[in-house]
């Protein structure tokens, strides 16, 4: 058996000697080789002893040499050194991390080994015949253990740390325990033996060297003075010896608060004010007893312990439990009491019994509250009013007297009115000065059962001060409505009906609401009391039956019967009415279902099918389409015939919505165009300035005739020439310019100046009336030569 160990110191020198001695042992002791046993055919089968065995090798981690690290040597006693044996290595890391020389059995590490990654490897080895590859010995396994070196410093895996310790803690109070982890082997040497020390945080805190517990080392640390501390803890391996590796972490220590400070008001006297009109629950102000503590230790409870306002005001703590909120407890009245004094106490709610000697944990202050005078609206004697009225109450009846007064010292006069939105139909009236509420219209419970009226009260001297009160008026019922039949005013009787057969069950309705409930009495009207066809039976349960008195009905004899029914109620005064029930005679089947009646109202809905309705609607639709088509054709009438082929008649139609102010409107038209029409189109700047014509004038395209009277151009001659051309040419389009005057102006003595009424003959016009229009039309009269002079006429 041969083994090779790569051990430090003595082990490495003893192994070669031992191997040599094992190699020199005779084969008879170690066992014959398998080859010799197989060669002897006459030899008996025997158990072959293993020729070599090994257990484990040891190697240091973190080897940094350039050559592969020698692990050990495998050797079999069957190895003669002639190279016939081949060593095979398999298992964890074989071929990648470890390699073996198959001839010599030397094992080397190809990679850098780290115990913290993997502390041991399980390998298997076997010796085989190099030529036949047959195993010479059974496969054996061995372990390569990685020996630790101090290559990892201690680490605080959960750092940095947060810790809290109550303020004023005693010396030695535990704050937090720290644990550093060293990845080195704790079973080998001192590589993982950690010692703790404090680097920063003295003299307030200390740390236990072995356990890592951080403790308080300074007494009476006050949170209100300093709240946060930073402590740096170091962990060093090798038992803290020189050369050991170290790691540090930070502990943020916060001093927890305890109730060691009493509250104190920052003012000994608070001045507050509140208007007298402030409603109950209004905030007057707030006070604060300051406490240097925080959280629960600073929470306060406030109370009014004395003062003349303890019944008028209340105090509570706000949601943060820090401030005291003073509120109005009862309505205030400046005229009754203008100021109040409160003695308020503020006390901590959470006390530490061990710190009572630092107390008392409460404080007292004075609060002075002034009530401000406010011009208040009138106040009613009652917050609301309720009145019951019978619906037959006479108009002008006094319903209720509403009274209000001015609560201020001035005691101004109050005036009353009704809010119109609360009584839109004006059933009631309130007297202006007395507040007397009266009826002005008849009441009807069946129409309106309740009247919710709002009465307003207003100060005479300040109309903005208005108050209101609700007056609920219930209208009580009076039996003033007769009962009437409900629903069934028509019924039918079958031709095969027999005497005593039920025709219809009738019921009645009464809009009144009697206290004892509805009670109706039914009977046939006196004129139908001896009716031979039908009879009525009162069922005494507010219903009645209509029964036949005979049989043998035929709608050929009589199709409709009218049965008057008399109904009365049981209240005083008794109300009654007569309703007529229409009974038709119909043909029925054996089950009593109506087949046909003589009345069209019954026949038409039953016989009119869906197809017939669709046909009727289709006919109506076709008729409407034809009417629309005819109306459309009538709008496309033939245009009037023109001699020329041109359809454009070039009409110049100018519409005026306003003619202006007579002769004062000098921009209405360019008079120069009438004196010299041939040159009018050469001067566009002479157009009317206040508007543009709707259609461009076509006068420039009209041939100019010779003007009568020689070379002198006159308006009269121009007009006559154009008129003559138009009268003589039957095919000429009407080039006249149609002027529509909607308004001729105020102050003008002239009537319409339109030429639409002028004749189309050659008769001369008379313009003598221009002389009657006064000096304003003198120029026009001169143009037409009608001045009262001896000047001869031009035409």
JSON list of N, CA and C in Angstrom, two decimals, residues 408-456:
[
{"chain": "A", "resi": 408, "resn": "UNK", "atom": "N", "xyz": [-81.51, 93.37, 19.47]},
{"chain": "A", "resi": 408, "resn": "UNK", "atom": "CA", "xyz": [-80.52, 94.39, 19.82]},
{"chain": "A", "resi": 408, "resn": "UNK", "atom": "C", "xyz": [-81.13, 95.40, 20.78]},
{"chain": "A", "resi": 409, "resn": "UNK", "atom": "N", "xyz": [-80.23, 96.19, 21.38]},
{"chain": "A", "resi": 409, "resn": "UNK", "atom": "CA", "xyz": [-80.69, 97.20, 22.33]},
{"chain": "A", "resi": 409, "resn": "UNK", "atom": "C", "xyz": [-81.53, 98.28, 21.65]},
{"chain": "A", "resi": 410, "resn": "UNK", "atom": "N", "xyz": [-81.29, 98.50, 20.35]},
{"chain": "A", "resi": 410, "resn": "UNK", "atom": "CA", "xyz": [-82.05, 99.52, 19.64]},
{"chain": "A", "resi": 410, "resn": "UNK", "atom": "C", "xyz": [-83.52, 99.13, 19.51]},
{"chain": "A", "resi": 411, "resn": "UNK", "atom": "N", "xyz": [-83.82, 97.84, 19.47]},
{"chain": "A", "resi": 411, "resn": "UNK", "atom": "CA", "xyz": [-85.18, 97.34, 19.38]},
{"chain": "A", "resi": 411, "resn": "UNK", "atom": "C", "xyz": [-85.94, 98.01, 18.24]},
{"chain": "A", "resi": 412, "resn": "UNK", "atom": "N", "xyz": [-85.39, 97.84, 17.02]},
{"chain": "A", "resi": 412, "resn": "UNK", "atom": "CA", "xyz": [-86.00, 98.46, 15.85]},
{"chain": "A", "resi": 412, "resn": "UNK", "atom": "C", "xyz": [-87.33, 97.81, 15.52]},
{"chain": "A", "resi": 413, "resn": "UNK", "atom": "N", "xyz": [-88.16, 98.56, 14.80]},
{"chain": "A", "resi": 413, "resn": "UNK", "atom": "CA", "xyz": [-89.47, 98.08, 14.38]},
{"chain": "A", "resi": 413, "resn": "UNK", "atom": "C", "xyz": [-89.30, 96.96, 13.36]},
{"chain": "A", "resi": 414, "resn": "UNK", "atom": "N", "xyz": [-90.17, 95.97, 13.45]},
{"chain": "A", "resi": 414, "resn": "UNK", "atom": "CA", "xyz": [-90.10, 94.80, 12.57]},
{"chain": "A", "resi": 414, "resn": "UNK", "atom": "C", "xyz": [-91.27, 94.83, 11.61]},
{"chain": "A", "resi": 415, "resn": "UNK", "atom": "N", "xyz": [-91.01, 94.47, 10.35]},
{"chain": "A", "resi": 415, "resn": "UNK", "atom": "CA", "xyz": [-92.03, 94.36, 9.32]},
{"chain": "A", "resi": 415, "resn": "UNK", "atom": "C", "xyz": [-92.06, 92.92, 8.82]},
{"chain": "A", "resi": 416, "resn": "UNK", "atom": "N", "xyz": [-93.28, 92.44, 8.44]},
{"chain": "A", "resi": 416, "resn": "UNK", "atom": "CA", "xyz": [-93.47, 91.04, 8.09]},
{"chain": "A", "resi": 416, "resn": "UNK", "atom": "C", "xyz": [-93.88, 90.91, 6.62]},
{"chain": "A", "resi": 417, "resn": "UNK", "atom": "N", "xyz": [-93.52, 89.78, 6.05]},
{"chain": "A", "resi": 417, "resn": "UNK", "atom": "CA", "xyz": [-93.93, 89.47, 4.68]},
{"chain": "A", "resi": 417, "resn": "UNK", "atom": "C", "xyz": [-93.83, 87.96, 4.49]},
{"chain": "A", "resi": 418, "resn": "UNK", "atom": "N", "xyz": [-94.39, 87.49, 3.38]},
{"chain": "A", "resi": 418, "resn": "UNK", "atom": "CA", "xyz": [-94.36, 86.07, 3.04]},
{"chain": "A", "resi": 418, "resn": "UNK", "atom": "C", "xyz": [-93.41, 85.86, 1.87]},
{"chain": "A", "resi": 419, "resn": "UNK", "atom": "N", "xyz": [-92.56, 84.84, 1.99]},
{"chain": "A", "resi": 419, "resn": "UNK", "atom": "CA", "xyz": [-91.68, 84.49, 0.88]},
{"chain": "A", "resi": 419, "resn": "UNK", "atom": "C", "xyz": [-92.53, 83.98, -0.28]},
{"chain": "A", "resi": 420, "resn": "UNK", "atom": "N", "xyz": [-92.44, 84.66, -1.42]},
{"chain": "A", "resi": 420, "resn": "UNK", "atom": "CA", "xyz": [-93.31, 84.33, -2.54]},
{"chain": "A", "resi": 420, "resn": "UNK", "atom": "C", "xyz": [-93.11, 82.90, -3.03]},
{"chain": "A", "resi": 421, "resn": "UNK", "atom": "N", "xyz": [-91.89, 82.40, -2.96]},
{"chain": "A", "resi": 421, "resn": "UNK", "atom": "CA", "xyz": [-91.63, 81.04, -3.45]},
{"chain": "A", "resi": 421, "resn": "UNK", "atom": "C", "xyz": [-92.29, 79.99, -2.57]},
{"chain": "A", "resi": 422, "resn": "UNK", "atom": "N", "xyz": [-92.60, 80.31, -1.32]},
{"chain": "A", "resi": 422, "resn": "UNK", "atom": "CA", "xyz": [-93.26, 79.34, -0.44]},
{"chain": "A", "resi": 422, "resn": "UNK", "atom": "C", "xyz": [-94.77, 79.34, -0.60]},
{"chain": "A", "resi": 423, "resn": "UNK", "atom": "N", "xyz": [-95.33, 80.39, -1.20]},
{"chain": "A", "resi": 423, "resn": "UNK", "atom": "CA", "xyz": [-96.78, 80.46, -1.43]},
{"chain": "A", "resi": 423, "resn": "UNK", "atom": "C", "xyz": [-97.01, 81.06, -2.81]},
{"chain": "A", "resi": 424, "resn": "UNK", "atom": "N", "xyz": [-96.64, 80.31, -3.86]},
{"chain": "A", "resi": 424, "resn": "UNK", "atom": "CA", "xyz": [-96.72, 80.90, -5.21]},
{"chain": "A", "resi": 424, "resn": "UNK", "atom": "C", "xyz": [-98.15, 81.21, -5.64]},
{"chain": "A", "resi": 425, "resn": "UNK", "atom": "N", "xyz": [-99.13, 80.47, -5.15]},
{"chain": "A", "resi": 425, "resn": "UNK", "atom": "CA", "xyz": [-100.52, 80.71, -5.57]},
{"chain": "A", "resi": 425, "resn": "UNK", "atom": "C", "xyz": [-101.24, 81.69, -4.65]},
{"chain": "A", "resi": 426, "resn": "UNK", "atom": "N", "xyz": [-100.51, 82.22, -3.66]},
{"chain": "A", "resi": 426, "resn": "UNK", "atom": "CA", "xyz": [-101.02, 83.29, -2.80]},
{"chain": "A", "resi": 426, "resn": "UNK", "atom": "C", "xyz": [-102.33, 82.92, -2.11]},
{"chain": "A", "resi": 427, "resn": "UNK", "atom": "N", "xyz": [-102.25, 81.86, -1.31]},
{"chain": "A", "resi": 427, "resn": "UNK", "atom": "CA", "xyz": [-103.39, 81.47, -0.49]},
{"chain": "A", "resi": 427, "resn": "UNK", "atom": "C", "xyz": [-103.46, 82.27, 0.80]},
{"chain": "A", "resi": 428, "resn": "UNK", "atom": "N", "xyz": [-102.31, 82.86, 1.22]},
{"chain": "A", "resi": 428, "resn": "UNK", "atom": "CA", "xyz": [-102.25, 83.51, 2.52]},
{"chain": "A", "resi": 428, "resn": "UNK", "atom": "C", "xyz": [-101.70, 84.92, 2.39]},
{"chain": "A", "resi": 429, "resn": "UNK", "atom": "N", "xyz": [-101.93, 85.69, 3.45]},
{"chain": "A", "resi": 429, "resn": "UNK", "atom": "CA", "xyz": [-101.45, 87.07, 3.51]},
{"chain": "A", "resi": 429, "resn": "UNK", "atom": "C", "xyz": [-101.04, 87.35, 4.96]},
{"chain": "A", "resi": 430, "resn": "UNK", "atom": "N", "xyz": [-99.94, 88.06, 5.15]},
{"chain": "A", "resi": 430, "resn": "UNK", "atom": "CA", "xyz": [-99.51, 88.43, 6.48]},
{"chain": "A", "resi": 430, "resn": "UNK", "atom": "C", "xyz": [-99.56, 89.95, 6.59]},
{"chain": "A", "resi": 431, "resn": "UNK", "atom": "N", "xyz": [-100.12, 90.40, 7.67]},
{"chain": "A", "resi": 431, "resn": "UNK", "atom": "CA", "xyz": [-100.23, 91.84, 7.88]},
{"chain": "A", "resi": 431, "resn": "UNK", "atom": "C", "xyz": [-98.86, 92.42, 8.15]},
{"chain": "A", "resi": 432, "resn": "UNK", "atom": "N", "xyz": [-98.55, 93.55, 7.55]},
{"chain": "A", "resi": 432, "resn": "UNK", "atom": "CA", "xyz": [-97.20, 94.10, 7.52]},
{"chain": "A", "resi": 432, "resn": "UNK", "atom": "C", "xyz": [-96.67, 94.41, 8.91]},
{"chain": "A", "resi": 433, "resn": "UNK", "atom": "N", "xyz": [-97.45, 94.96, 9.78]},
{"chain": "A", "resi": 433, "resn": "UNK", "atom": "CA", "xyz": [-96.95, 95.44, 11.07]},
{"chain": "A", "resi": 433, "resn": "UNK", "atom": "C", "xyz": [-97.24, 94.49, 12.22]},
{"chain": "A", "resi": 434, "resn": "UNK", "atom": "N", "xyz": [-98.36, 93.74, 12.14]},
{"chain": "A", "resi": 434, "resn": "UNK", "atom": "CA", "xyz": [-98.74, 92.90, 13.27]},
{"chain": "A", "resi": 434, "resn": "UNK", "atom": "C", "xyz": [-98.30, 91.45, 13.11]},
{"chain": "A", "resi": 435, "resn": "UNK", "atom": "N", "xyz": [-98.03, 91.02, 11.89]},
{"chain": "A", "resi": 435, "resn": "UNK", "atom": "CA", "xyz": [-97.65, 89.63, 11.67]},
{"chain": "A", "resi": 435, "resn": "UNK", "atom": "C", "xyz": [-98.82, 88.68, 11.67]},
{"chain": "A", "resi": 436, "resn": "UNK", "atom": "N", "xyz": [-100.04, 89.19, 11.49]},
{"chain": "A", "resi": 436, "resn": "UNK", "atom": "CA", "xyz": [-101.23, 88.34, 11.48]},
{"chain": "A", "resi": 436, "resn": "UNK", "atom": "C", "xyz": [-101.31, 87.62, 10.14]},
{"chain": "A", "resi": 437, "resn": "UNK", "atom": "N", "xyz": [-101.35, 86.30, 10.20]},
{"chain": "A", "resi": 437, "resn": "UNK", "atom": "CA", "xyz": [-101.42, 85.48, 8.99]},
{"chain": "A", "resi": 437, "resn": "UNK", "atom": "C", "xyz": [-102.87, 85.13, 8.73]},
{"chain": "A", "resi": 438, "resn": "UNK", "atom": "N", "xyz": [-103.36, 85.45, 7.50]},
{"chain": "A", "resi": 438, "resn": "UNK", "atom": "CA", "xyz": [-104.76, 85.25, 7.15]},
{"chain": "A", "resi": 438, "resn": "UNK", "atom": "C", "xyz": [-104.85, 84.56, 5.81]},
{"chain": "A", "resi": 439, "resn": "UNK", "atom": "N", "xyz": [-106.06, 83.96, 5.56]},
{"chain": "A", "resi": 439, "resn": "UNK", "atom": "CA", "xyz": [-106.33, 83.33, 4.28]},
{"chain": "A", "resi": 439, "resn": "UNK", "atom": "C", "xyz": [-106.90, 84.36, 3.32]},
{"chain": "A", "resi": 440, "resn": "UNK", "atom": "N", "xyz": [-106.51, 84.25, 2.06]},
{"chain": "A", "resi": 440, "resn": "UNK", "atom": "CA", "xyz": [-107.04, 85.16, 1.03]},
{"chain": "A", "resi": 440, "resn": "UNK", "atom": "C", "xyz": [-107.65, 84.37, -0.13]},
{"chain": "A", "resi": 441, "resn": "UNK", "atom": "N", "xyz": [-107.58, 83.04, -0.07]},
{"chain": "A", "resi": 441, "resn": "UNK", "atom": "CA", "xyz": [-108.20, 82.19, -1.08]},
{"chain": "A", "resi": 441, "resn": "UNK", "atom": "C", "xyz": [-108.79, 80.97, -0.39]},
{"chain": "A", "resi": 442, "resn": "UNK", "atom": "N", "xyz": [-109.76, 80.38, -1.05]},
{"chain": "A", "resi": 442, "resn": "UNK", "atom": "CA", "xyz": [-110.39, 79.18, -0.49]},
{"chain": "A", "resi": 442, "resn": "UNK", "atom": "C", "xyz": [-109.39, 78.02, -0.54]},
{"chain": "A", "resi": 443, "resn": "UNK", "atom": "N", "xyz": [-109.44, 77.21, 0.51]},
{"chain": "A", "resi": 443, "resn": "UNK", "atom": "CA", "xyz": [-108.54, 76.06, 0.61]},
{"chain": "A", "resi": 443, "resn": "UNK", "atom": "C", "xyz": [-109.25, 74.80, 0.14]},
{"chain": "A", "resi": 444, "resn": "UNK", "atom": "N", "xyz": [-108.49, 73.90, -0.44]},
{"chain": "A", "resi": 444, "resn": "UNK", "atom": "CA", "xyz": [-109.04, 72.63, -0.91]},
{"chain": "A", "resi": 444, "resn": "UNK", "atom": "C", "xyz": [-108.03, 71.55, -0.55]},
{"chain": "A", "resi": 445, "resn": "UNK", "atom": "N", "xyz": [-108.42, 70.69, 0.40]},
{"chain": "A", "resi": 445, "resn": "UNK", "atom": "CA", "xyz": [-107.49, 69.66, 0.85]},
{"chain": "A", "resi": 445, "resn": "UNK", "atom": "C", "xyz": [-107.16, 68.69, -0.27]},
{"chain": "A", "resi": 446, "resn": "UNK", "atom": "N", "xyz": [-108.16, 68.40, -1.13]},
{"chain": "A", "resi": 446, "resn": "UNK", "atom": "CA", "xyz": [-107.93, 67.46, -2.22]},
{"chain": "A", "resi": 446, "resn": "UNK", "atom": "C", "xyz": [-106.94, 68.01, -3.24]},
{"chain": "A", "resi": 447, "resn": "UNK", "atom": "N", "xyz": [-106.78, 69.32, -3.28]},
{"chain": "A", "resi": 447, "resn": "UNK", "atom": "CA", "xyz": [-105.82, 69.92, -4.22]},
{"chain": "A", "resi": 447, "resn": "UNK", "atom": "C", "xyz": [-104.47, 70.12, -3.55]},
{"chain": "A", "resi": 448, "resn": "UNK", "atom": "N", "xyz": [-104.43, 70.72, -2.39]},
{"chain": "A", "resi": 448, "resn": "UNK", "atom": "CA", "xyz": [-103.19, 70.92, -1.63]},
{"chain": "A", "resi": 448, "resn": "UNK", "atom": "C", "xyz": [-103.50, 70.61, -0.18]},
{"chain": "A", "resi": 449, "resn": "UNK", "atom": "N", "xyz": [-102.91, 69.57, 0.35]},
{"chain": "A", "resi": 449, "resn": "UNK", "atom": "CA", "xyz": [-103.19, 69.18, 1.73]},
{"chain": "A", "resi": 449, "resn": "UNK", "atom": "C", "xyz": [-102.32, 69.88, 2.76]},
{"chain": "A", "resi": 450, "resn": "UNK", "atom": "N", "xyz": [-101.14, 70.32, 2.33]},
{"chain": "A", "resi": 450, "resn": "UNK", "atom": "CA", "xyz": [-100.23, 71.02, 3.25]},
{"chain": "A", "resi": 450, "resn": "UNK", "atom": "C", "xyz": [-99.74, 72.29, 2.58]},
{"chain": "A", "resi": 451, "resn": "UNK", "atom": "N", "xyz": [-99.62, 73.33, 3.38]},
{"chain": "A", "resi": 451, "resn": "UNK", "atom": "CA", "xyz": [-99.01, 74.59, 2.93]},
{"chain": "A", "resi": 451, "resn": "UNK", "atom": "C", "xyz": [-97.84, 74.90, 3.85]},
{"chain": "A", "resi": 452, "resn": "UNK", "atom": "N", "xyz": [-96.66, 74.90, 3.27]},
{"chain": "A", "resi": 452, "resn": "UNK", "atom": "CA", "xyz": [-95.45, 75.24, 4.04]},
{"chain": "A", "resi": 452, "resn": "UNK", "atom": "C", "xyz": [-95.05, 76.67, 3.68]},
{"chain": "A", "resi": 453, "resn": "UNK", "atom": "N", "xyz": [-95.39, 77.57, 4.55]},
{"chain": "A", "resi": 453, "resn": "UNK", "atom": "CA", "xyz": [-95.20, 79.00, 4.29]},
{"chain": "A", "resi": 453, "resn": "UNK", "atom": "C", "xyz": [-93.98, 79.48, 5.06]},
{"chain": "A", "resi": 454, "resn": "UNK", "atom": "N", "xyz": [-93.22, 80.34, 4.41]},
{"chain": "A", "resi": 454, "resn": "UNK", "atom": "CA", "xyz": [-92.06, 80.97, 5.06]},
{"chain": "A", "resi": 454, "resn": "UNK", "atom": "C", "xyz": [-92.38, 82.44, 5.28]},
{"chain": "A", "resi": 455, "resn": "UNK", "atom": "N", "xyz": [-92.44, 82.84, 6.55]},
{"chain": "A", "resi": 455, "resn": "UNK", "atom": "CA", "xyz": [-92.72, 84.23, 6.91]},
{"chain": "A", "resi": 455, "resn": "UNK", "atom": "C", "xyz": [-91.39, 84.93, 7.20]},
{"chain": "A", "resi": 456, "resn": "UNK", "atom": "N", "xyz": [-91.20, 86.08, 6.60]},
{"chain": "A", "resi": 456, "resn": "UNK", "atom": "CA", "xyz": [-89.98, 86.86, 6.76]},
{"chain": "A", "resi": 456, "resn": "UNK", "atom": "C", "xyz": [-90.22, 88.02, 7.71]}
]
